[in-house]
Amino acid sequence: MSDCQSSPLVSFLRTYGPSPEGDVLSDENVRSALAKFNVAPMDIPAPQIEALKAALCGETPHNVILTGTAGDGKTYHIRQLLLEELKMAPELWPGEAAVLETTLPNGIRLRVIRDLSELEDDEKDAELAAIIACLHGELTDVRYLIAANDGQLLRYFRDSTTLGAAHVHAELARMLRFERKEGALDLILLNLSRSWSGKTVDDIFDAVVNHPDWDTSCSGCPGVDAINPCPIRLNQGILRGDSGSGLTFRTRIKDALRIGAANDSHIPIRYLIMLAVNIILGDKRVPDDPLLDCDRAKQRAAKGNYGLCNPYENALGLNMPKRQRDANVVFSQMATLGLGDETNNLLDEALTKGEPKDVASEIFGSELIYGEKLFAPAHHAYYVTADRSKADDFRSSIATQRRRAFFRLSADRLGMSSPWRFTVLHHAGTYLEVISALEDTEANKTYLDQIARRLIKGLNRAYLGMMTEESEKLWLAGTIGRTDDTVGRIATIDAIQRGARAQNIKLEMDPAGRRPMLRIRSRSVEGTIDPLEIRPLLFEYLLRVEEGSLPSSFSRQCQQEVRQFALITSAAFGDEGDEGDLSNVFVLSLGSSGNVDAKTLEV
């Protein structure tokens, strides 16, 4: 790879990487970088742009507040609206003033505040009074488009003494809490942190790997088609899906991010771009500069040091120091999976002995550089020559291949060969199937009923501390009196039927669409019974207990969570927890067929 040129596109992408400069990357900085490196802009999606247009560009426009965490693209959405939809002259954006004014299609003035924190103290009160008047429908010749982070937005109205500010604060707090776009105000509230979309992830990855300057920027570079290829272009192809397993790598990343979303871990768009860039450019050699440039890529290829720029390791942020990974929302979320440490005999046999052949072939059958070629030296030294001094090298190498296998094995694999067996969440694949079934209006009711029965069986075993097979009834068992025991043989309400006419237990999707919940309905209970939210860890806990693990062996946090659900649900059915009242107490035991036998305690 002699005469390797420096690619302007690679230099541009480095500005998005996991570095202090990347962490503060803003819409304005991006446009400066585009001019500096003279590359085409990336076609990054603005997920709420259509909702923004609908709110402001119709016959009856509304005020709009864009909120969310830093990096969600609030400023980018505003620029897209102003320049693309309202045809504002590019030289007017972003302007020097904190408030920018333009005209909506119906002739109404639009005042744009791209960041509430930019308002000077001497202009806050007057602007706030106008905002409040607009939100209350008292000012009809102007509309506002405001961008602010959640806490900043609430603080802005909470701390003001302006008339009407307290009412606006209370309504905004309610809308944010219950995730409402509309309410009592003339307002559309678009929270960019409260949506999950696999399409957005794909659009961002496509914008990076299919950037139009890849070919022109790398034109003439001998590393593009070399036997020892440029690792940058190699990693780009793998993320694009050119590596023999198609889009499995990308699909598994989306799966991991979806699991995080179900656990209320939101990844802003800025960090999704950073993830894609790090997968392609990540490099381990220099911790303070963990990204490849063209010169360094040339060195890695010439020496065959592809282990330093492994895209599967880069997806986990392993090219940077742990403290930096832990501080980065996307890599800290990936770390919770425990990739590399978890496995089973079947998968390790596939990695080390090539059996079962179908599993080994799926792992090693294509994309050899990060697979067979990277693994072969350590495997040969430890397994063939029996050099035990290479044990540490082998352990490191097999952990690397476990991580790679997670990103390459098909999601269709179930049981012990499931890719999720390489993580602490063995049943995450099933969890994702449940989410898909709940999101599908034509969902397979039989499948959801089957999962509901497994969860009920897991709950019964957790509550009773017995290996019951009961999955049609839920026994909210506990103890009498004050005790720290998490299981018991006593129930103060009768069993709740799973599919009875007067009551039922079903899996449903929570209103925000982030995770499943187990909902109990009963005609004998007034009002709504609080559901059991099924987060990924709780799902894993209940299915492991359902399969035979001891409740105390997995998660005390989950034990406390299901215990609290039992207490709240029992209270909803009329059990007030009166320790002196034993007139309706059931003593539970395990029947011969694994069912629960209940006898009324005679007083």
Coordinates of C-alpha atoms in Angstrom, one line a residue:
M1 CA 0.0 0.0 0.0
S2 CA 2.6 2.6 -1.0
D3 CA 1.7 6.1 -2.0
C4 CA -1.4 6.0 0.2
Q5 CA -3.2 9.4 0.0
S6 CA -5.1 11.1 2.7
S7 CA -8.9 10.9 2.1
P8 CA -10.8 14.1 2.9
L9 CA -13.9 11.9 3.7
V10 CA -11.9 9.9 6.3
S11 CA -10.7 13.2 7.8
F12 CA -14.3 14.5 7.9
L13 CA -15.7 11.3 9.5
R14 CA -13.1 11.5 12.2
T15 CA -14.8 14.7 13.5
Y16 CA -17.8 12.5 14.4
G17 CA -15.7 10.0 16.3
P18 CA -15.6 9.3 20.1
S19 CA -13.4 12.2 21.0
P20 CA -13.8 15.4 23.0
E21 CA -14.4 17.2 19.7
G22 CA -17.0 14.7 18.7
D23 CA -18.8 14.9 22.0
V24 CA -19.5 18.6 21.4
L25 CA -20.3 18.3 17.7
S26 CA -23.2 20.6 16.8
D27 CA -25.0 21.4 13.6
E28 CA -22.9 24.5 13.1
N29 CA -19.6 22.6 13.6
V30 CA -20.7 20.0 11.0
R31 CA -21.3 22.6 8.4
S32 CA -17.8 24.1 9.1
A33 CA -16.2 20.7 8.8
L34 CA -18.0 20.1 5.5
A35 CA -16.5 23.4 4.1
K36 CA -13.0 22.6 5.6
F37 CA -12.8 19.1 4.0
N38 CA -14.8 19.9 0.9
V39 CA -17.0 16.8 1.0
A40 CA -20.7 16.3 0.4
P41 CA -23.0 16.4 3.5
M42 CA -24.3 13.1 4.9
D43 CA -28.0 12.5 4.3
I44 CA -28.8 12.2 8.0
P45 CA -32.5 11.6 8.8
A46 CA -34.7 14.0 10.7
P47 CA -37.2 11.5 12.2
Q48 CA -39.8 14.1 13.3
I49 CA -39.5 16.5 10.3
E50 CA -42.9 15.4 8.9
A51 CA -44.6 16.0 12.2
L52 CA -42.9 19.4 12.4
K53 CA -44.1 20.3 8.9
A54 CA -47.7 19.2 9.7
A55 CA -47.7 21.3 12.9
L56 CA -46.5 24.5 11.3
C57 CA -47.2 24.5 7.6
G58 CA -50.9 23.8 7.5
E59 CA -53.8 26.2 7.4
T60 CA -53.9 26.4 11.2
P61 CA -50.4 26.2 12.5
H62 CA -49.6 25.4 16.1
N63 CA -46.7 26.4 18.4
V64 CA -44.1 23.7 18.5
I65 CA -41.5 22.8 21.1
L66 CA -38.7 20.3 20.2
T67 CA -37.3 18.7 23.2
G68 CA -35.0 15.8 24.1
T69 CA -31.4 15.2 25.2
A70 CA -28.3 16.7 23.7
G71 CA -27.5 15.2 20.3
D72 CA -31.1 14.3 19.3
G73 CA -31.0 16.7 16.3
K74 CA -33.2 19.6 17.5
T75 CA -31.2 22.2 15.7
Y76 CA -30.9 20.0 12.6
H77 CA -34.7 19.6 12.5
I78 CA -35.1 23.4 12.6
R79 CA -32.6 24.0 9.9
Q80 CA -34.3 21.4 7.7
L81 CA -37.6 23.1 8.1
L82 CA -36.4 26.6 7.5
L83 CA -34.1 25.9 4.6
E84 CA -35.9 23.1 2.9
E85 CA -39.6 23.7 3.6
L86 CA -39.8 27.5 4.2
K87 CA -37.1 28.3 1.7
M88 CA -35.2 30.6 4.0
A89 CA -32.0 32.0 2.4
P90 CA -29.1 29.9 3.7
E91 CA -27.0 33.0 4.6
L92 CA -29.7 33.9 7.2
W93 CA -29.2 30.7 9.1
P94 CA -28.4 30.5 12.0
G95 CA -27.9 34.3 12.4
E96 CA -26.5 36.2 15.3
A97 CA -29.7 36.9 17.3
A98 CA -31.1 34.3 19.7
V99 CA -34.5 34.7 18.1
L100 CA -34.9 34.2 14.3
E101 CA -38.1 35.4 12.6
T102 CA -39.6 34.2 9.3
T103 CA -43.1 33.7 7.8
L104 CA -45.2 30.5 7.6
P105 CA -47.0 29.5 4.4
N106 CA -50.3 31.0 5.7
G107 CA -48.7 34.4 6.4
I108 CA -48.3 34.1 10.2
R109 CA -45.0 35.2 11.6
L110 CA -42.8 32.4 13.1
R111 CA -40.4 33.2 15.8
V112 CA -37.7 30.5 16.2
I113 CA -35.6 30.0 19.4
R114 CA -33.1 27.4 18.5
D115 CA -31.8 27.2 22.1
L116 CA -33.6 28.7 25.2
S117 CA -30.3 29.1 27.0
E118 CA -29.2 31.6 24.3
L119 CA -31.8 34.2 25.4
E120 CA -30.2 37.1 27.3
D121 CA -31.6 38.0 30.7
D122 CA -32.9 41.3 29.6
E123 CA -35.0 39.7 26.8
K124 CA -36.3 36.6 28.6
D125 CA -39.3 38.2 30.3
A126 CA -40.7 39.9 27.3
E127 CA -40.2 36.8 25.1
L128 CA -41.6 34.6 27.8
A129 CA -44.8 36.7 28.1
A130 CA -45.3 36.4 24.3
I131 CA -44.7 32.7 24.4
I132 CA -47.2 32.2 27.2
A133 CA -49.8 34.3 25.3
C134 CA -49.3 32.2 22.2
L135 CA -49.6 28.9 24.1
H136 CA -52.9 30.1 25.7
G137 CA -54.3 31.2 22.3
E138 CA -54.3 34.9 23.2
L139 CA -51.8 35.9 20.5
T140 CA -52.9 34.8 17.1
D141 CA -50.6 36.6 14.6
V142 CA -47.4 34.8 15.6
R143 CA -46.3 31.2 16.4
Y144 CA -43.2 29.9 18.1
L145 CA -40.8 27.1 17.3
I146 CA -38.6 26.4 20.3
A147 CA -35.8 23.9 21.0
A148 CA -34.8 23.0 24.5
N149 CA -33.6 20.1 26.6
D150 CA -36.2 18.6 29.0
G151 CA -34.8 20.0 32.2
Q152 CA -34.0 23.4 30.7
L153 CA -37.5 23.7 29.3
L154 CA -39.2 23.1 32.6
R155 CA -36.8 25.3 34.5
Y156 CA -37.4 28.2 32.2
F157 CA -41.1 28.3 33.1
R158 CA -40.8 27.1 36.7
D159 CA -38.4 29.9 37.7
S160 CA -40.4 32.7 36.0
T161 CA -42.7 35.0 37.8
T162 CA -44.5 36.0 34.6
L163 CA -48.3 35.6 34.7
G164 CA -49.3 32.2 33.4
A165 CA -45.9 30.7 33.6
A166 CA -46.9 28.3 36.4
H167 CA -49.8 26.9 34.4
V168 CA -47.6 26.4 31.4
H169 CA -45.0 24.6 33.6
A170 CA -47.6 22.3 35.1
E171 CA -49.0 21.4 31.7
L172 CA -45.5 20.8 30.1
A173 CA -44.6 18.6 33.1
R174 CA -47.7 16.6 32.6
M175 CA -47.2 16.2 28.9
L176 CA -43.6 15.1 29.4
R177 CA -44.5 12.7 32.2
F178 CA -47.3 11.0 30.2
E179 CA -45.6 11.4 26.9
R180 CA -48.3 13.4 25.3
K181 CA -47.8 15.5 22.1
E182 CA -50.9 17.6 22.7
G183 CA -52.7 18.9 25.7
A184 CA -54.5 21.9 27.1
L185 CA -52.1 24.4 25.4
D186 CA -52.0 25.4 21.7
L187 CA -48.8 23.3 21.4
I188 CA -47.4 20.3 19.7
L189 CA -44.6 18.9 21.9
L190 CA -42.2 16.7 20.0
N191 CA -39.9 14.8 22.3
L192 CA -37.0 13.4 20.2
S193 CA -35.9 11.2 23.0
R194 CA -39.1 9.2 23.2
S195 CA -39.1 7.3 20.0
W196 CA -37.4 4.1 18.8
S197 CA -36.9 3.4 15.1
G198 CA -34.8 0.8 13.5
K199 CA -35.2 2.6 10.3
T200 CA -33.5 5.7 11.7
V201 CA -30.5 3.5 12.7
D202 CA -30.4 2.0 9.1
D203 CA -30.7 5.5 7.6
I204 CA -27.8 6.8 9.6
F205 CA -25.6 3.7 8.9
D206 CA -26.5 4.0 5.2
A207 CA -25.6 7.7 5.2
V208 CA -22.1 6.8 6.5
V209 CA -21.3 3.7 4.5
N210 CA -22.9 4.9 1.2
H211 CA -21.5 8.4 1.3
P212 CA -21.0 9.6 -2.3
D213 CA -17.4 10.6 -1.6
W214 CA -16.1 7.1 -0.7
D215 CA -15.2 6.3 -4.3
T216 CA -13.8 9.7 -5.3
S217 CA -12.1 10.3 -2.0
C218 CA -10.3 6.9 -2.2
S219 CA -9.7 7.0 -5.9
G220 CA -6.2 5.7 -6.8
C221 CA -5.5 4.4 -3.4
P222 CA -3.8 0.9 -3.8
G223 CA -5.4 -0.3 -0.5
V224 CA -8.9 -0.4 -2.0
D225 CA -8.3 -3.7 -3.9
A226 CA -5.1 -5.0 -2.3
I227 CA -4.7 -8.6 -1.0
N228 CA -4.2 -7.0 2.4
P229 CA -7.0 -4.5 2.1
C230 CA -7.3 -1.1 3.7
P231 CA -9.0 -1.8 7.0
I232 CA -11.1 1.4 6.6
R233 CA -12.7 0.2 3.4
L234 CA -12.9 -3.4 4.7
N235 CA -14.9 -2.2 7.8
Q236 CA -17.0 0.0 5.6
G237 CA -18.0 -3.0 3.5
I238 CA -18.7 -5.2 6.6
L239 CA -21.1 -2.5 8.0
R240 CA -22.7 -2.1 4.6
G241 CA -23.3 -5.9 4.4
D242 CA -20.7 -7.0 1.9
S243 CA -19.1 -9.7 4.2
G244 CA -21.0 -12.9 3.3
S245 CA -23.5 -12.6 6.2
G246 CA -25.4 -9.7 4.7
L247 CA -26.9 -7.3 7.2
T248 CA -26.6 -9.6 10.2
F249 CA -24.0 -7.4 11.9
R250 CA -26.2 -4.3 11.5
T251 CA -29.3 -6.2 12.5
R252 CA -27.7 -7.4 15.8
I253 CA -26.6 -3.8 16.6
K254 CA -30.2 -2.7 16.1
D255 CA -31.4 -5.5 18.3
A256 CA -29.0 -4.5 21.1
L257 CA -30.1 -0.9 20.8
R258 CA -33.8 -2.0 20.9
I259 CA -33.1 -3.9 24.1
G260 CA -31.6 -0.7 25.5
A261 CA -34.6 1.3 24.5
A262 CA -36.9 -1.2 26.4
N263 CA -34.7 -0.3 29.4
D264 CA -35.2 3.4 28.9
S265 CA -31.7 3.9 27.5
H266 CA -32.0 6.4 24.7
I267 CA -29.2 6.8 22.1
P268 CA -29.3 10.3 20.5
I269 CA -28.7 10.6 16.7
R270 CA -25.3 12.1 17.3
Y271 CA -24.1 9.0 19.1
L272 CA -25.6 6.7 16.4
I273 CA -23.4 8.5 13.9
M274 CA -20.5 8.2 16.3
L275 CA -21.1 4.4 16.6
A276 CA -21.1 3.9 12.8
V277 CA -17.9 6.0 12.4
N278 CA -16.2 4.1 15.3
I279 CA -17.0 0.7 13.7
I280 CA -15.3 1.8 10.5
L281 CA -12.4 3.8 11.9
G282 CA -11.8 2.4 15.4
D283 CA -8.2 1.5 16.3
K284 CA -6.7 0.3 19.6
R285 CA -3.1 1.3 19.4
V286 CA -3.3 4.9 20.6
P287 CA -5.9 5.3 23.4
D288 CA -5.9 9.1 23.2
D289 CA -6.6 8.9 19.4
P290 CA -8.7 5.8 18.9
L291 CA -9.5 6.3 15.2
L292 CA -7.7 5.3 12.0
D293 CA -6.5 7.9 9.5
C294 CA -5.2 6.9 6.1
D295 CA -1.5 6.6 7.2
R296 CA -2.4 4.4 10.1
A297 CA -4.6 2.3 8.0
K298 CA -1.7 1.7 5.6
Q299 CA 0.5 0.6 8.5
R300 CA -2.2 -1.9 9.8
A301 CA -2.6 -3.5 6.4
A302 CA 1.1 -3.7 5.6
K303 CA 1.8 -5.6 8.9
G304 CA -1.5 -7.5 9.0
N305 CA -2.5 -5.9 12.3
Y306 CA -6.2 -6.2 11.7
G307 CA -6.8 -7.1 15.3
L308 CA -6.2 -3.5 16.2
C309 CA -9.1 -2.3 14.1
N310 CA -11.7 -5.1 14.5
P311 CA -15.1 -3.7 13.6
Y312 CA -16.9 -6.1 16.0
E313 CA -14.8 -4.9 18.9
N314 CA -15.2 -1.3 17.7
A315 CA -19.0 -1.7 17.9
L316 CA -18.5 -2.2 21.7
G317 CA -16.0 0.7 22.0
L318 CA -13.1 -1.6 22.9
N319 CA -10.7 0.6 20.9
M320 CA -10.9 3.2 23.7
P321 CA -10.1 3.3 27.4
K322 CA -12.7 1.9 29.8
R323 CA -13.4 5.2 31.4
Q324 CA -14.2 6.7 28.0
R325 CA -16.5 3.8 27.1
D326 CA -18.3 4.1 30.4
A327 CA -18.9 7.8 29.9
N328 CA -20.4 7.2 26.4
V329 CA -24.1 6.3 26.3
V330 CA -23.9 3.9 23.4
F331 CA -20.9 1.9 24.4
S332 CA -21.9 1.7 28.1
Q333 CA -25.2 0.2 26.9
M334 CA -23.4 -2.3 24.8
A335 CA -21.2 -3.2 27.8
T336 CA -24.3 -4.4 29.7
L337 CA -24.6 -7.4 27.4
G338 CA -21.4 -8.9 28.8
L339 CA -20.2 -10.0 25.3
G340 CA -17.1 -12.2 25.3
D341 CA -17.6 -13.6 28.8
E342 CA -20.8 -15.6 28.3
T343 CA -21.0 -18.8 26.2
N344 CA -21.9 -22.5 26.5
N345 CA -20.4 -25.8 25.5
L346 CA -22.1 -26.0 22.1
L347 CA -20.9 -22.6 21.0
D348 CA -17.3 -23.0 22.3
E349 CA -17.1 -26.4 20.6
A350 CA -18.1 -24.6 17.3
L351 CA -15.4 -22.0 17.9
T352 CA -12.6 -24.4 18.9
K353 CA -13.4 -27.7 17.2
G354 CA -15.6 -26.7 14.3
E355 CA -18.6 -28.7 15.6
P356 CA -21.5 -28.5 15.0
K357 CA -20.5 -27.8 11.4
D358 CA -23.4 -25.6 10.5
V359 CA -22.7 -23.2 13.5
A360 CA -19.0 -23.1 12.8
S361 CA -19.6 -22.5 9.1
E362 CA -21.9 -19.6 9.8
I363 CA -19.2 -18.1 12.1
F364 CA -16.1 -18.7 10.0
G365 CA -17.4 -19.5 6.5
S366 CA -16.8 -15.9 5.1
E367 CA -15.1 -12.7 6.0
L368 CA -11.9 -14.5 6.9
I369 CA -9.6 -11.6 8.0
Y370 CA -11.4 -11.0 11.3
G371 CA -12.4 -14.6 11.7
E372 CA -10.1 -17.5 10.8
K373 CA -7.0 -15.5 10.1
L374 CA -7.2 -13.6 13.3
F375 CA -8.1 -16.7 15.4
A376 CA -5.8 -19.3 13.8
P377 CA -2.5 -18.4 15.4
A378 CA -3.7 -18.4 19.0
H379 CA -5.9 -21.5 18.4
H380 CA -3.0 -23.4 16.8
A381 CA -0.6 -22.5 19.6
Y382 CA -2.9 -23.6 22.3
Y383 CA -4.8 -26.5 20.8
V384 CA -2.3 -28.0 18.3
T385 CA 1.1 -27.4 19.8
A386 CA -0.3 -27.4 23.4
D387 CA 1.8 -24.4 24.3
R388 CA 0.2 -23.5 27.7
S389 CA 2.2 -20.3 27.9
K390 CA -0.2 -19.0 25.2
A391 CA -3.2 -19.6 27.4
D392 CA -3.8 -15.9 28.0
D393 CA -3.5 -15.2 24.3
F394 CA -6.0 -18.0 23.5
R395 CA -8.5 -16.7 26.1
S396 CA -8.3 -13.2 24.7
S397 CA -8.7 -14.6 21.1
I398 CA -11.7 -16.7 21.9
A399 CA -13.4 -13.8 23.7
T400 CA -12.9 -11.8 20.5
Q401 CA -14.4 -14.6 18.4
R402 CA -17.4 -14.9 20.7
R403 CA -18.1 -11.2 20.2
R404 CA -17.7 -11.5 16.5
A405 CA -20.0 -14.6 16.5
F406 CA -22.7 -12.7 18.3
F407 CA -22.8 -10.2 15.4
R408 CA -22.7 -12.9 12.7
L409 CA -25.0 -15.8 13.8
S410 CA -28.5 -15.7 12.4
A411 CA -31.3 -14.6 14.7
D412 CA -33.2 -17.7 13.5
R413 CA -30.9 -19.9 15.7
L414 CA -32.7 -20.9 18.9
G415 CA -31.7 -22.6 22.1
M416 CA -28.1 -23.2 22.8
S417 CA -26.9 -21.9 19.4
S418 CA -28.7 -18.6 19.7
P419 CA -26.4 -15.6 19.3
W420 CA -27.9 -14.3 22.6
R421 CA -26.2 -17.1 24.5
F422 CA -23.0 -15.0 24.1
T423 CA -24.7 -12.3 26.3
V424 CA -26.1 -12.2 29.8
L425 CA -29.6 -12.0 28.3
H426 CA -30.0 -15.5 26.9
H427 CA -33.7 -14.8 26.2
A428 CA -33.3 -11.4 24.5
G429 CA -34.2 -12.9 21.1
T430 CA -37.5 -14.1 22.5
Y431 CA -38.0 -10.7 24.1
L432 CA -37.6 -9.0 20.7
E433 CA -40.1 -11.5 19.2
V434 CA -42.6 -10.6 21.9
I435 CA -42.2 -6.9 21.1
S436 CA -42.6 -7.5 17.4
A437 CA -45.8 -9.6 18.1
L438 CA -47.2 -6.9 20.2
E439 CA -46.5 -4.2 17.6
D440 CA -48.2 -6.2 14.9
T441 CA -51.9 -5.7 14.6
E442 CA -52.1 -9.2 13.1
A443 CA -50.1 -10.6 16.0
N444 CA -50.0 -14.3 16.7
K445 CA -52.3 -14.5 19.8
T446 CA -51.3 -18.1 20.4
Y447 CA -47.6 -17.2 20.7
L448 CA -48.3 -14.3 23.1
D449 CA -50.5 -16.6 25.2
Q450 CA -47.7 -19.1 25.3
I451 CA -45.2 -16.5 26.6
A452 CA -47.7 -15.2 29.1
R453 CA -48.1 -18.7 30.5
R454 CA -44.3 -19.0 30.8
L455 CA -44.1 -15.6 32.7
I456 CA -47.0 -16.7 35.0
K457 CA -45.2 -19.9 35.8
G458 CA -42.0 -18.0 36.5
L459 CA -43.9 -15.6 38.8
N460 CA -45.5 -18.5 40.6
R461 CA -42.1 -20.2 41.2
A462 CA -40.6 -16.9 42.4
Y463 CA -43.5 -16.2 44.8
L464 CA -43.8 -19.8 46.1
G465 CA -40.2 -20.9 46.1
M466 CA -41.5 -24.2 44.7
M467 CA -41.0 -25.9 41.4
T468 CA -44.7 -25.6 40.4
E469 CA -45.9 -26.2 36.9
E470 CA -48.8 -23.8 37.3
S471 CA -49.2 -21.5 34.4
E472 CA -53.0 -20.9 34.2
K473 CA -53.3 -19.2 37.6
L474 CA -51.2 -16.7 39.3
W475 CA -50.8 -17.1 43.1
L476 CA -49.6 -13.9 44.7
A477 CA -48.0 -15.8 47.6
G478 CA -46.1 -14.2 50.5
T479 CA -45.6 -14.4 54.2
I480 CA -47.7 -13.3 57.1
G481 CA -46.2 -10.5 59.3
R482 CA -43.1 -8.5 58.8
T483 CA -40.3 -10.5 57.3
D484 CA -37.6 -10.2 54.8
D485 CA -38.4 -13.5 53.2
T486 CA -39.0 -13.1 49.4
V487 CA -41.1 -16.3 49.1
G488 CA -43.9 -17.9 51.1
R489 CA -46.6 -20.4 51.2
I490 CA -49.5 -18.0 52.2
A491 CA -51.9 -16.1 49.9
T492 CA -54.5 -13.6 51.1
I493 CA -56.4 -13.5 47.9
D494 CA -57.5 -16.4 45.6
A495 CA -55.6 -17.2 42.5
I496 CA -56.0 -14.9 39.5
Q497 CA -57.1 -16.8 36.4
R498 CA -55.2 -16.3 33.2
G499 CA -58.1 -16.6 30.7
A500 CA -61.3 -16.6 32.7
R501 CA -64.3 -14.6 31.6
A502 CA -64.4 -12.4 34.7
Q503 CA -60.6 -11.8 34.8
N504 CA -57.5 -12.4 32.7
I505 CA -53.8 -11.9 32.5
K506 CA -52.4 -10.7 29.1
L507 CA -49.2 -9.4 27.6
E508 CA -49.7 -5.9 26.2
M509 CA -47.4 -3.1 24.9
D510 CA -47.0 -0.1 27.1
P511 CA -48.5 3.1 25.7
A512 CA -45.1 4.5 24.8
G513 CA -44.3 1.4 22.8
R514 CA -41.0 0.7 24.5
R515 CA -41.6 -2.6 26.3
P516 CA -44.2 -5.3 27.1
M517 CA -46.2 -5.4 30.3
L518 CA -48.2 -8.1 32.0
R519 CA -51.7 -6.6 32.6
I520 CA -54.3 -8.1 35.0
R521 CA -58.0 -7.2 34.5
S522 CA -60.8 -8.2 36.8
R523 CA -64.5 -7.3 36.9
S524 CA -64.3 -7.5 40.7
V525 CA -61.8 -4.6 40.9
E526 CA -62.7 -1.0 40.4
G527 CA -60.3 1.0 38.3
T528 CA -57.1 -0.1 36.7
I529 CA -54.6 -2.5 38.2
D530 CA -51.0 -1.3 37.8
P531 CA -49.3 -3.7 35.3
L532 CA -46.0 -5.4 35.7
E533 CA -43.6 -3.7 33.3
I534 CA -41.5 -6.4 31.7
R535 CA -38.0 -4.9 31.2
P536 CA -35.3 -7.1 29.6
L537 CA -33.7 -8.1 32.8
L538 CA -37.0 -9.0 34.5
F539 CA -38.0 -11.0 31.4
E540 CA -34.7 -12.9 31.6
Y541 CA -35.2 -13.5 35.3
L542 CA -38.7 -14.9 34.9
L543 CA -37.8 -17.2 32.0
R544 CA -34.7 -18.5 33.8
V545 CA -36.8 -19.2 36.9
E546 CA -39.5 -20.8 34.7
E547 CA -36.8 -23.1 33.3
G548 CA -35.6 -24.2 36.7
S549 CA -33.1 -21.6 38.1
L550 CA -33.5 -20.7 41.7
P551 CA -35.1 -17.2 42.2
S552 CA -32.3 -16.1 44.5
S553 CA -29.5 -17.1 42.1
F554 CA -30.1 -14.4 39.5
S555 CA -31.2 -11.0 40.7
R556 CA -32.3 -9.6 44.0
Q557 CA -33.5 -6.5 42.2
C558 CA -36.0 -8.6 40.2
Q559 CA -37.1 -10.4 43.3
Q560 CA -38.0 -7.1 44.9
E561 CA -39.8 -5.9 41.8
V562 CA -42.1 -8.9 41.5
R563 CA -42.7 -8.8 45.3
Q564 CA -43.8 -5.2 45.0
F565 CA -46.1 -6.1 42.1
A566 CA -47.7 -8.8 44.3
L567 CA -48.3 -6.3 47.2
I568 CA -49.9 -3.7 44.9
T569 CA -52.1 -6.2 43.1
S570 CA -53.2 -7.8 46.3
A571 CA -54.2 -4.4 47.6
A572 CA -56.2 -3.7 44.4
F573 CA -58.2 -6.9 45.0
G574 CA -59.1 -5.8 48.5
D575 CA -56.3 -7.1 50.6
E576 CA -55.3 -4.3 53.0
G577 CA -52.6 -6.3 54.6
D578 CA -54.3 -6.5 58.0
E579 CA -52.1 -8.9 60.0
G580 CA -54.9 -9.7 62.4
D581 CA -57.4 -10.8 59.8
L582 CA -56.9 -14.5 58.9
S583 CA -60.4 -15.2 57.7
N584 CA -59.4 -15.4 54.0
V585 CA -56.0 -17.0 54.0
F586 CA -54.8 -19.8 51.8
V587 CA -52.1 -22.2 52.7
L588 CA -50.3 -23.3 49.5
S589 CA -48.5 -26.5 48.8
L590 CA -47.1 -28.4 45.8
G591 CA -49.4 -31.1 44.3
S592 CA -48.2 -34.3 42.9
S593 CA -48.5 -33.1 39.3
G594 CA -46.8 -29.8 40.0
N595 CA -50.0 -27.8 40.4
V596 CA -50.6 -25.6 43.5
D597 CA -52.9 -27.0 46.2
A598 CA -54.6 -24.4 48.2
K599 CA -56.4 -25.0 51.6
T600 CA -58.2 -22.3 53.5
L601 CA -56.7 -21.6 56.9
E602 CA -59.3 -22.3 59.5
V603 CA -59.4 -19.8 62.4

